[in-house]
Every structure is written in structure tokens, then in C-alpha cells.
């Protein structure tokens, strides 16, 4: 039995609130258990110098000082982005770009800001899931305004964590489970069940290929639940 009474293959409660902020072109507050992330998508009518044609999707990630059990310093206080924040925001950006036809986006840049208001495990995967919703809303506004000729988002993308705790494979780890996990795995998937990115680490011991298969099966189940939630929020991508 897990701390919160869930089965090993059971996710925490998921909730998405669209239009949470007033001014962003796309906004979503996503709650997965006690993890809460605010995702805002902003559109600019320009692209970075390295983009030769089409548009660009990028992301920024930050955790509020009291998002966790103890206060953490803001990145600005250290005069540089923490290595953890830099790694996570690159993951978010890569994951979201995988879902988009950048040529169809035209010469626009969408920046998805993911701010963790409360962290209880799985903040990076929640950021991908909520960031996708915010990004898609922003793309729809571009289409409605006639700035692009077709919807550039090709498929749903979401992320979930799994791990091995007390030698048992479990889905959607909360902080207490994650901090004790022997193996930690984050998986980003498309609606079709294809893997966009996989991050797996033997925190306490090495893990077998068979254990990885079990964790991936759990993630496929969890991402299917998240995709259903995204579909309820967004409907068809066409």
C-alpha cells in the first residue's frame, strides 16, 4: 500500500484549469496530486537567429522559493540559471517541439513559461503536460487571427514519472516515494504511445531491461490518462 492509498499502477488526481492568467496567449494551471504548475504560453512575431525557416517553440522553468518543504533561493539571487532548471526547460522545449510542425507555425516563437507553485514530485512531466495545453491554445489564437493557415500541432504530448520503490514498480511518484526510489524514470509520450524522451536513472541500484519494460508499461498507462484529460480540455487538434 502506498502512502496515499493508491495502487501501484494508479495516478494521482489530475486537474487542468485553462485561461488561468489574463494576458498570456495560452494559459493552464495543472495540478497532479499536490504538484501545481502554472504554464503560460507567449507568442512573438519573430524567431531566433538560428531558425532558418518556420517557427520555434522554447520553454523556461522555475520553482518558487516555497514550492517545496524548505525555501530555495531564486535563480536570480545566484546570478545564473541553476543546472537543474536549465536541464528541465530544455526537456520541455524539446518535448513540445516534437508535437509541432514548425514550418506551419510560420515565423513565430512561442515561449512556454512553467512556474512550479507547489512541488510534490513530477514537476518536469507536469510542466510538459500543462505546457502542451497552453501552447496549443496559443497556436489556436494564431489560427483564429489569420496569422497561420493551418493548425501546426500534430499530436498530443504528455509526460509522467514512474519508479521502483521497495523493489516494486510504481506510477506517478509523489515526493516521499521519489526521494526513496531505487530507480527513477520520466517518460514523455505522444498520444499514439510513441516515446519522445526517456530519462531513467538507477538511484539506488542498477535496473534490468525487464524492470524498464514494466516502468514503460506504467508510463504508457499514465500518459493515456493524461492524453484523455488534454482531449477533454482541447478537443480535436484539427
PDB file of C-alpha atoms in Angstrom:
ATOM      1  CA  UNK A   1       0.000   0.000   0.000  1.00  0.00           C
ATOM      2  CA  UNK A   2       1.336   3.443  -0.944  1.00  0.00           C
ATOM      3  CA  UNK A   3       1.346   6.413   1.436  1.00  0.00           C
ATOM      4  CA  UNK A   4      -1.805   7.878  -0.115  1.00  0.00           C
ATOM      5  CA  UNK A   5      -3.581   4.542  -0.563  1.00  0.00           C
ATOM      6  CA  UNK A   6      -3.126   4.311  -4.334  1.00  0.00           C
ATOM      7  CA  UNK A   7      -2.467   1.089  -6.199  1.00  0.00           C
ATOM      8  CA  UNK A   8       0.959   0.704  -7.790  1.00  0.00           C
ATOM      9  CA  UNK A   9      -0.444   1.494 -11.261  1.00  0.00           C
ATOM     10  CA  UNK A  10      -2.737   4.326 -10.123  1.00  0.00           C
ATOM     11  CA  UNK A  11      -2.138   8.016 -10.839  1.00  0.00           C
ATOM     12  CA  UNK A  12      -2.821  10.922  -8.551  1.00  0.00           C
ATOM     13  CA  UNK A  13      -5.814  13.140  -9.238  1.00  0.00           C
ATOM     14  CA  UNK A  14      -5.291  15.372 -12.284  1.00  0.00           C
ATOM     15  CA  UNK A  15      -6.886  18.759 -12.874  1.00  0.00           C
ATOM     16  CA  UNK A  16      -6.267  21.431 -15.535  1.00  0.00           C
ATOM     17  CA  UNK A  17      -7.641  24.970 -15.357  1.00  0.00           C
ATOM     18  CA  UNK A  18      -7.498  26.788 -18.702  1.00  0.00           C
ATOM     19  CA  UNK A  19      -7.199  30.569 -19.027  1.00  0.00           C
ATOM     20  CA  UNK A  20      -5.771  30.884 -15.523  1.00  0.00           C
ATOM     21  CA  UNK A  21      -3.995  34.162 -16.330  1.00  0.00           C
ATOM     22  CA  UNK A  22      -5.451  37.069 -18.290  1.00  0.00           C
ATOM     23  CA  UNK A  23      -2.771  38.254 -20.693  1.00  0.00           C
ATOM     24  CA  UNK A  24      -0.924  35.158 -21.945  1.00  0.00           C
ATOM     25  CA  UNK A  25      -1.941  33.831 -25.373  1.00  0.00           C
ATOM     26  CA  UNK A  26      -2.284  30.412 -23.741  1.00  0.00           C
ATOM     27  CA  UNK A  27      -2.546  29.584 -20.043  1.00  0.00           C
ATOM     28  CA  UNK A  28      -3.055  26.435 -17.987  1.00  0.00           C
ATOM     29  CA  UNK A  29      -2.776  25.676 -14.277  1.00  0.00           C
ATOM     30  CA  UNK A  30      -2.119  21.953 -13.965  1.00  0.00           C
ATOM     31  CA  UNK A  31      -2.484  20.043 -10.726  1.00  0.00           C
ATOM     32  CA  UNK A  32      -1.276  16.462 -10.358  1.00  0.00           C
ATOM     33  CA  UNK A  33      -1.783  15.452  -6.766  1.00  0.00           C
ATOM     34  CA  UNK A  34      -0.115  18.153  -4.683  1.00  0.00           C
ATOM     35  CA  UNK A  35       2.130  19.272  -7.550  1.00  0.00           C
ATOM     36  CA  UNK A  36       0.877  22.549  -9.042  1.00  0.00           C
ATOM     37  CA  UNK A  37       2.451  24.204 -12.101  1.00  0.00           C
ATOM     38  CA  UNK A  38       1.363  27.385 -13.875  1.00  0.00           C
ATOM     39  CA  UNK A  39       2.071  27.196 -17.622  1.00  0.00           C
ATOM     40  CA  UNK A  40       1.820  30.361 -19.737  1.00  0.00           C
ATOM     41  CA  UNK A  41       2.480  30.486 -23.480  1.00  0.00           C
ATOM     42  CA  UNK A  42       3.569  33.775 -25.077  1.00  0.00           C
ATOM     43  CA  UNK A  43       3.754  34.460 -28.822  1.00  0.00           C
ATOM     44  CA  UNK A  44       6.308  36.694 -30.562  1.00  0.00           C
ATOM     45  CA  UNK A  45       6.252  37.562 -34.261  1.00  0.00           C
ATOM     46  CA  UNK A  46       9.914  36.704 -34.752  1.00  0.00           C
ATOM     47  CA  UNK A  47      12.245  33.721 -34.499  1.00  0.00           C
ATOM     48  CA  UNK A  48      15.754  33.229 -33.064  1.00  0.00           C
ATOM     49  CA  UNK A  49      18.712  33.777 -35.439  1.00  0.00           C
ATOM     50  CA  UNK A  50      19.459  30.045 -35.676  1.00  0.00           C
ATOM     51  CA  UNK A  51      15.998  29.272 -37.156  1.00  0.00           C
ATOM     52  CA  UNK A  52      16.344  29.291 -40.943  1.00  0.00           C
ATOM     53  CA  UNK A  53      12.682  28.711 -41.790  1.00  0.00           C
ATOM     54  CA  UNK A  54       9.445  28.179 -39.893  1.00  0.00           C
ATOM     55  CA  UNK A  55       8.835  28.945 -36.243  1.00  0.00           C
ATOM     56  CA  UNK A  56      10.224  27.954 -32.869  1.00  0.00           C
ATOM     57  CA  UNK A  57       8.982  26.579 -29.541  1.00  0.00           C
ATOM     58  CA  UNK A  58      11.007  27.116 -26.381  1.00  0.00           C
ATOM     59  CA  UNK A  59      10.392  26.910 -22.646  1.00  0.00           C
ATOM     60  CA  UNK A  60      11.519  28.321 -19.329  1.00  0.00           C
ATOM     61  CA  UNK A  61      11.156  26.539 -15.989  1.00  0.00           C
ATOM     62  CA  UNK A  62      11.338  27.884 -12.476  1.00  0.00           C
ATOM     63  CA  UNK A  63      10.349  26.833  -8.992  1.00  0.00           C
ATOM     64  CA  UNK A  64       9.040  29.365  -6.489  1.00  0.00           C
ATOM     65  CA  UNK A  65      11.121  29.651  -3.303  1.00  0.00           C
ATOM     66  CA  UNK A  66       8.477  27.982  -1.122  1.00  0.00           C
ATOM     67  CA  UNK A  67       7.227  25.476  -3.667  1.00  0.00           C
ATOM     68  CA  UNK A  68       8.984  22.820  -1.599  1.00  0.00           C
ATOM     69  CA  UNK A  69       9.196  21.880   2.057  1.00  0.00           C
ATOM     70  CA  UNK A  70      12.074  24.313   2.606  1.00  0.00           C
ATOM     71  CA  UNK A  71      12.715  27.647   0.941  1.00  0.00           C
ATOM     72  CA  UNK A  72      15.082  27.568  -2.017  1.00  0.00           C
ATOM     73  CA  UNK A  73      16.902  30.580  -3.428  1.00  0.00           C
ATOM     74  CA  UNK A  74      15.686  32.137  -6.645  1.00  0.00           C
ATOM     75  CA  UNK A  75      17.962  31.604  -9.632  1.00  0.00           C
ATOM     76  CA  UNK A  76      18.363  35.379  -9.970  1.00  0.00           C
ATOM     77  CA  UNK A  77      19.914  35.527  -6.497  1.00  0.00           C
ATOM     78  CA  UNK A  78      22.730  33.303  -7.823  1.00  0.00           C
ATOM     79  CA  UNK A  79      23.034  35.447 -10.987  1.00  0.00           C
ATOM     80  CA  UNK A  80      22.650  32.364 -13.167  1.00  0.00           C
ATOM     81  CA  UNK A  81      20.152  29.668 -14.019  1.00  0.00           C
ATOM     82  CA  UNK A  82      20.565  26.535 -11.913  1.00  0.00           C
ATOM     83  CA  UNK A  83      21.771  23.463 -13.797  1.00  0.00           C
ATOM     84  CA  UNK A  84      18.562  21.634 -12.820  1.00  0.00           C
ATOM     85  CA  UNK A  85      16.283  24.381 -14.178  1.00  0.00           C
ATOM     86  CA  UNK A  86      18.339  24.601 -17.391  1.00  0.00           C
ATOM     87  CA  UNK A  87      18.118  20.840 -17.953  1.00  0.00           C
ATOM     88  CA  UNK A  88      14.378  20.721 -17.298  1.00  0.00           C
ATOM     89  CA  UNK A  89      13.476  23.652 -19.534  1.00  0.00           C
ATOM     90  CA  UNK A  90      15.447  22.129 -22.398  1.00  0.00           C
ATOM     91  CA  UNK A  91      13.473  18.908 -21.890  1.00  0.00           C
ATOM     92  CA  UNK A  92      10.177  20.814 -22.001  1.00  0.00           C
ATOM     93  CA  UNK A  93      11.165  22.691 -25.151  1.00  0.00           C
ATOM     94  CA  UNK A  94      12.286  19.538 -26.974  1.00  0.00           C
ATOM     95  CA  UNK A  95       9.105  17.704 -25.988  1.00  0.00           C
ATOM     96  CA  UNK A  96       6.784  20.459 -27.188  1.00  0.00           C
ATOM     97  CA  UNK A  97       8.637  20.979 -30.468  1.00  0.00           C
ATOM     98  CA  UNK A  98       8.185  17.272 -31.214  1.00  0.00           C
ATOM     99  CA  UNK A  99       4.417  17.817 -31.347  1.00  0.00           C
ATOM    100  CA  UNK A 100       4.532  20.791 -33.725  1.00  0.00           C
ATOM    101  CA  UNK A 101       5.018  21.311 -37.460  1.00  0.00           C
ATOM    102  CA  UNK A 102       7.400  24.256 -37.136  1.00  0.00           C
ATOM    103  CA  UNK A 103       7.009  25.175 -40.811  1.00  0.00           C
ATOM    104  CA  UNK A 104       3.257  25.536 -40.334  1.00  0.00           C
ATOM    105  CA  UNK A 105       3.887  27.744 -37.284  1.00  0.00           C
ATOM    106  CA  UNK A 106       5.403  30.368 -39.564  1.00  0.00           C
ATOM    107  CA  UNK A 107       7.825  32.984 -38.294  1.00  0.00           C
ATOM    108  CA  UNK A 108       6.543  32.915 -34.726  1.00  0.00           C
ATOM    109  CA  UNK A 109       8.184  31.965 -31.457  1.00  0.00           C
ATOM    110  CA  UNK A 110       6.109  30.504 -28.635  1.00  0.00           C
ATOM    111  CA  UNK A 111       7.741  30.608 -25.222  1.00  0.00           C
ATOM    112  CA  UNK A 112       6.124  28.414 -22.575  1.00  0.00           C
ATOM    113  CA  UNK A 113       6.880  29.563 -19.023  1.00  0.00           C
ATOM    114  CA  UNK A 114       6.431  26.790 -16.454  1.00  0.00           C
ATOM    115  CA  UNK A 115       6.426  28.073 -12.874  1.00  0.00           C
ATOM    116  CA  UNK A 116       6.137  25.492 -10.111  1.00  0.00           C
ATOM    117  CA  UNK A 117       3.859  26.868  -7.400  1.00  0.00           C
ATOM    118  CA  UNK A 118       3.992  23.666  -5.372  1.00  0.00           C
ATOM    119  CA  UNK A 119       6.285  20.710  -5.923  1.00  0.00           C
ATOM    120  CA  UNK A 120       5.451  17.204  -4.733  1.00  0.00           C
ATOM    121  CA  UNK A 121       7.183  15.103  -7.356  1.00  0.00           C
ATOM    122  CA  UNK A 122       6.882  15.044 -11.148  1.00  0.00           C
ATOM    123  CA  UNK A 123       7.213  18.776 -11.760  1.00  0.00           C
ATOM    124  CA  UNK A 124       9.031  18.383 -15.089  1.00  0.00           C
ATOM    125  CA  UNK A 125       6.495  15.960 -16.508  1.00  0.00           C
ATOM    126  CA  UNK A 126       3.588  18.064 -15.231  1.00  0.00           C
ATOM    127  CA  UNK A 127       5.214  21.052 -16.967  1.00  0.00           C
ATOM    128  CA  UNK A 128       5.272  19.184 -20.277  1.00  0.00           C
ATOM    129  CA  UNK A 129       1.630  18.109 -19.892  1.00  0.00           C
ATOM    130  CA  UNK A 130       0.343  21.551 -18.890  1.00  0.00           C
ATOM    131  CA  UNK A 131       2.738  23.346 -21.216  1.00  0.00           C
ATOM    132  CA  UNK A 132       1.311  21.423 -24.157  1.00  0.00           C
ATOM    133  CA  UNK A 133      -2.185  22.690 -23.321  1.00  0.00           C
ATOM    134  CA  UNK A 134      -1.003  26.302 -23.029  1.00  0.00           C
ATOM    135  CA  UNK A 135       0.981  26.044 -26.280  1.00  0.00           C
ATOM    136  CA  UNK A 136      -1.971  24.564 -28.184  1.00  0.00           C
ATOM    137  CA  UNK A 137      -4.290  27.362 -27.025  1.00  0.00           C
ATOM    138  CA  UNK A 138      -1.711  29.902 -28.235  1.00  0.00           C
ATOM    139  CA  UNK A 139      -1.499  28.169 -31.628  1.00  0.00           C
ATOM    140  CA  UNK A 140      -5.283  28.286 -31.947  1.00  0.00           C
ATOM    141  CA  UNK A 141      -5.247  32.035 -31.364  1.00  0.00           C
ATOM    142  CA  UNK A 142      -2.712  32.447 -34.164  1.00  0.00           C
ATOM    143  CA  UNK A 143      -5.017  30.446 -36.428  1.00  0.00           C
ATOM    144  CA  UNK A 144      -8.087  32.445 -35.402  1.00  0.00           C
ATOM    145  CA  UNK A 145      -6.231  35.704 -36.061  1.00  0.00           C
ATOM    146  CA  UNK A 146      -5.275  34.533 -39.556  1.00  0.00           C
ATOM    147  CA  UNK A 147      -1.551  34.650 -38.792  1.00  0.00           C
ATOM    148  CA  UNK A 148      -1.132  30.995 -39.783  1.00  0.00           C
ATOM    149  CA  UNK A 149      -3.085  28.982 -42.345  1.00  0.00           C
ATOM    150  CA  UNK A 150      -3.396  25.658 -40.528  1.00  0.00           C
ATOM    151  CA  UNK A 151      -3.094  24.197 -37.053  1.00  0.00           C
ATOM    152  CA  UNK A 152       0.598  23.360 -36.502  1.00  0.00           C
ATOM    153  CA  UNK A 153       0.079  20.981 -33.552  1.00  0.00           C
ATOM    154  CA  UNK A 154       0.209  17.432 -34.915  1.00  0.00           C
ATOM    155  CA  UNK A 155      -0.283  15.225 -31.862  1.00  0.00           C
ATOM    156  CA  UNK A 156      -0.831  15.336 -28.136  1.00  0.00           C
ATOM    157  CA  UNK A 157       2.236  15.098 -25.900  1.00  0.00           C
ATOM    158  CA  UNK A 158       2.311  14.424 -22.153  1.00  0.00           C
ATOM    159  CA  UNK A 159       4.728  13.225 -19.505  1.00  0.00           C
ATOM    160  CA  UNK A 160       4.611  11.076 -16.382  1.00  0.00           C
ATOM    161  CA  UNK A 161       7.059   9.553 -13.919  1.00  0.00           C
ATOM    162  CA  UNK A 162       7.434   6.010 -12.633  1.00  0.00           C
ATOM    163  CA  UNK A 163       9.923   4.348 -10.359  1.00  0.00           C
ATOM    164  CA  UNK A 164      10.894   1.367  -8.285  1.00  0.00           C
ATOM    165  CA  UNK A 165      10.206   1.834  -4.581  1.00  0.00           C
ATOM    166  CA  UNK A 166      10.779  -1.013  -2.133  1.00  0.00           C
ATOM    167  CA  UNK A 167      11.533  -3.143  -5.219  1.00  0.00           C
ATOM    168  CA  UNK A 168       8.047  -2.520  -6.637  1.00  0.00           C
ATOM    169  CA  UNK A 169       7.320  -0.633  -9.865  1.00  0.00           C
ATOM    170  CA  UNK A 170       5.021   2.323  -9.215  1.00  0.00           C
ATOM    171  CA  UNK A 171       3.397   5.001 -11.381  1.00  0.00           C
ATOM    172  CA  UNK A 172       3.385   8.759 -10.735  1.00  0.00           C
ATOM    173  CA  UNK A 173       5.677   9.088  -7.729  1.00  0.00           C
ATOM    174  CA  UNK A 174       4.986  11.733  -5.108  1.00  0.00           C
ATOM    175  CA  UNK A 175       7.948  13.378  -3.358  1.00  0.00           C
ATOM    176  CA  UNK A 176       8.141  10.883  -0.481  1.00  0.00           C
ATOM    177  CA  UNK A 177       8.267   7.990  -2.950  1.00  0.00           C
ATOM    178  CA  UNK A 178      10.614   9.756  -5.356  1.00  0.00           C
ATOM    179  CA  UNK A 179      13.095  10.564  -2.584  1.00  0.00           C
ATOM    180  CA  UNK A 180      13.278   6.859  -1.665  1.00  0.00           C
ATOM    181  CA  UNK A 181      13.128   5.406  -5.176  1.00  0.00           C
ATOM    182  CA  UNK A 182      15.741   2.855  -6.174  1.00  0.00           C
ATOM    183  CA  UNK A 183      15.021   3.659  -9.832  1.00  0.00           C
ATOM    184  CA  UNK A 184      13.545   6.865 -11.209  1.00  0.00           C
ATOM    185  CA  UNK A 185      12.131   7.188 -14.733  1.00  0.00           C
ATOM    186  CA  UNK A 186      10.486  10.092 -16.570  1.00  0.00           C
ATOM    187  CA  UNK A 187       8.735   9.376 -19.858  1.00  0.00           C
ATOM    188  CA  UNK A 188       7.350  11.805 -22.448  1.00  0.00           C
ATOM    189  CA  UNK A 189       4.992  10.201 -24.976  1.00  0.00           C
ATOM    190  CA  UNK A 190       2.732  11.091 -27.866  1.00  0.00           C
ATOM    191  CA  UNK A 191      -0.963  10.219 -27.964  1.00  0.00           C
ATOM    192  CA  UNK A 192      -0.007   7.227 -30.128  1.00  0.00           C
ATOM    193  CA  UNK A 193       2.182   5.841 -27.339  1.00  0.00           C
ATOM    194  CA  UNK A 194       5.483   6.655 -29.055  1.00  0.00           C
ATOM    195  CA  UNK A 195       8.351   7.808 -26.847  1.00  0.00           C
ATOM    196  CA  UNK A 196       9.525  11.400 -27.223  1.00  0.00           C
ATOM    197  CA  UNK A 197      12.062  11.327 -24.410  1.00  0.00           C
ATOM    198  CA  UNK A 198      13.071   8.863 -21.728  1.00  0.00           C
ATOM    199  CA  UNK A 199      15.099   9.699 -18.632  1.00  0.00           C
ATOM    200  CA  UNK A 200      15.910   6.720 -16.399  1.00  0.00           C
ATOM    201  CA  UNK A 201      18.390   6.509 -13.549  1.00  0.00           C
ATOM    202  CA  UNK A 202      19.400   3.798 -11.121  1.00  0.00           C
ATOM    203  CA  UNK A 203      19.397   5.932  -7.996  1.00  0.00           C
ATOM    204  CA  UNK A 204      19.887   3.104  -5.506  1.00  0.00           C
ATOM    205  CA  UNK A 205      20.838   0.182  -7.730  1.00  0.00           C
ATOM    206  CA  UNK A 206      21.062  -0.826 -11.388  1.00  0.00           C
ATOM    207  CA  UNK A 207      17.840  -1.997 -13.032  1.00  0.00           C
ATOM    208  CA  UNK A 208      17.128  -4.699 -15.556  1.00  0.00           C
ATOM    209  CA  UNK A 209      15.660  -4.438 -19.036  1.00  0.00           C
ATOM    210  CA  UNK A 210      12.586  -6.265 -17.742  1.00  0.00           C
ATOM    211  CA  UNK A 211      12.156  -3.690 -14.962  1.00  0.00           C
ATOM    212  CA  UNK A 212      12.445  -0.923 -17.541  1.00  0.00           C
ATOM    213  CA  UNK A 213       9.709  -2.593 -19.573  1.00  0.00           C
ATOM    214  CA  UNK A 214       7.451  -2.639 -16.508  1.00  0.00           C
ATOM    215  CA  UNK A 215       8.078   1.042 -15.868  1.00  0.00           C
ATOM    216  CA  UNK A 216       7.412   1.921 -19.514  1.00  0.00           C
ATOM    217  CA  UNK A 217       4.142  -0.025 -19.411  1.00  0.00           C
ATOM    218  CA  UNK A 218       3.100   2.011 -16.372  1.00  0.00           C
ATOM    219  CA  UNK A 219       4.059   5.253 -18.126  1.00  0.00           C
ATOM    220  CA  UNK A 220       2.075   4.293 -21.215  1.00  0.00           C
ATOM    221  CA  UNK A 221      -0.975   3.782 -18.997  1.00  0.00           C
ATOM    222  CA  UNK A 222      -0.422   7.088 -17.186  1.00  0.00           C
ATOM    223  CA  UNK A 223       0.172   9.069 -20.359  1.00  0.00           C
ATOM    224  CA  UNK A 224      -3.028   7.645 -21.834  1.00  0.00           C
ATOM    225  CA  UNK A 225      -4.916   9.112 -18.868  1.00  0.00           C
ATOM    226  CA  UNK A 226      -3.204  12.470 -19.367  1.00  0.00           C
ATOM    227  CA  UNK A 227      -3.977  12.464 -23.088  1.00  0.00           C
ATOM    228  CA  UNK A 228      -7.647  11.870 -22.306  1.00  0.00           C
ATOM    229  CA  UNK A 229      -7.568  14.872 -19.976  1.00  0.00           C
ATOM    230  CA  UNK A 230      -5.919  17.003 -22.673  1.00  0.00           C
ATOM    231  CA  UNK A 231      -8.544  15.909 -25.205  1.00  0.00           C
ATOM    232  CA  UNK A 232     -11.325  16.920 -22.801  1.00  0.00           C
ATOM    233  CA  UNK A 233      -9.705  20.342 -22.437  1.00  0.00           C
ATOM    234  CA  UNK A 234      -8.805  20.929 -26.083  1.00  0.00           C
ATOM    235  CA  UNK A 235     -10.893  18.634 -28.233  1.00  0.00           C
ATOM    236  CA  UNK A 236      -9.643  17.820 -31.732  1.00  0.00           C
ATOM    237  CA  UNK A 237      -6.334  19.312 -32.878  1.00  0.00           C
ATOM    238  CA  UNK A 238      -7.655  19.880 -36.415  1.00  0.00           C
TER     239      UNK A 238
END
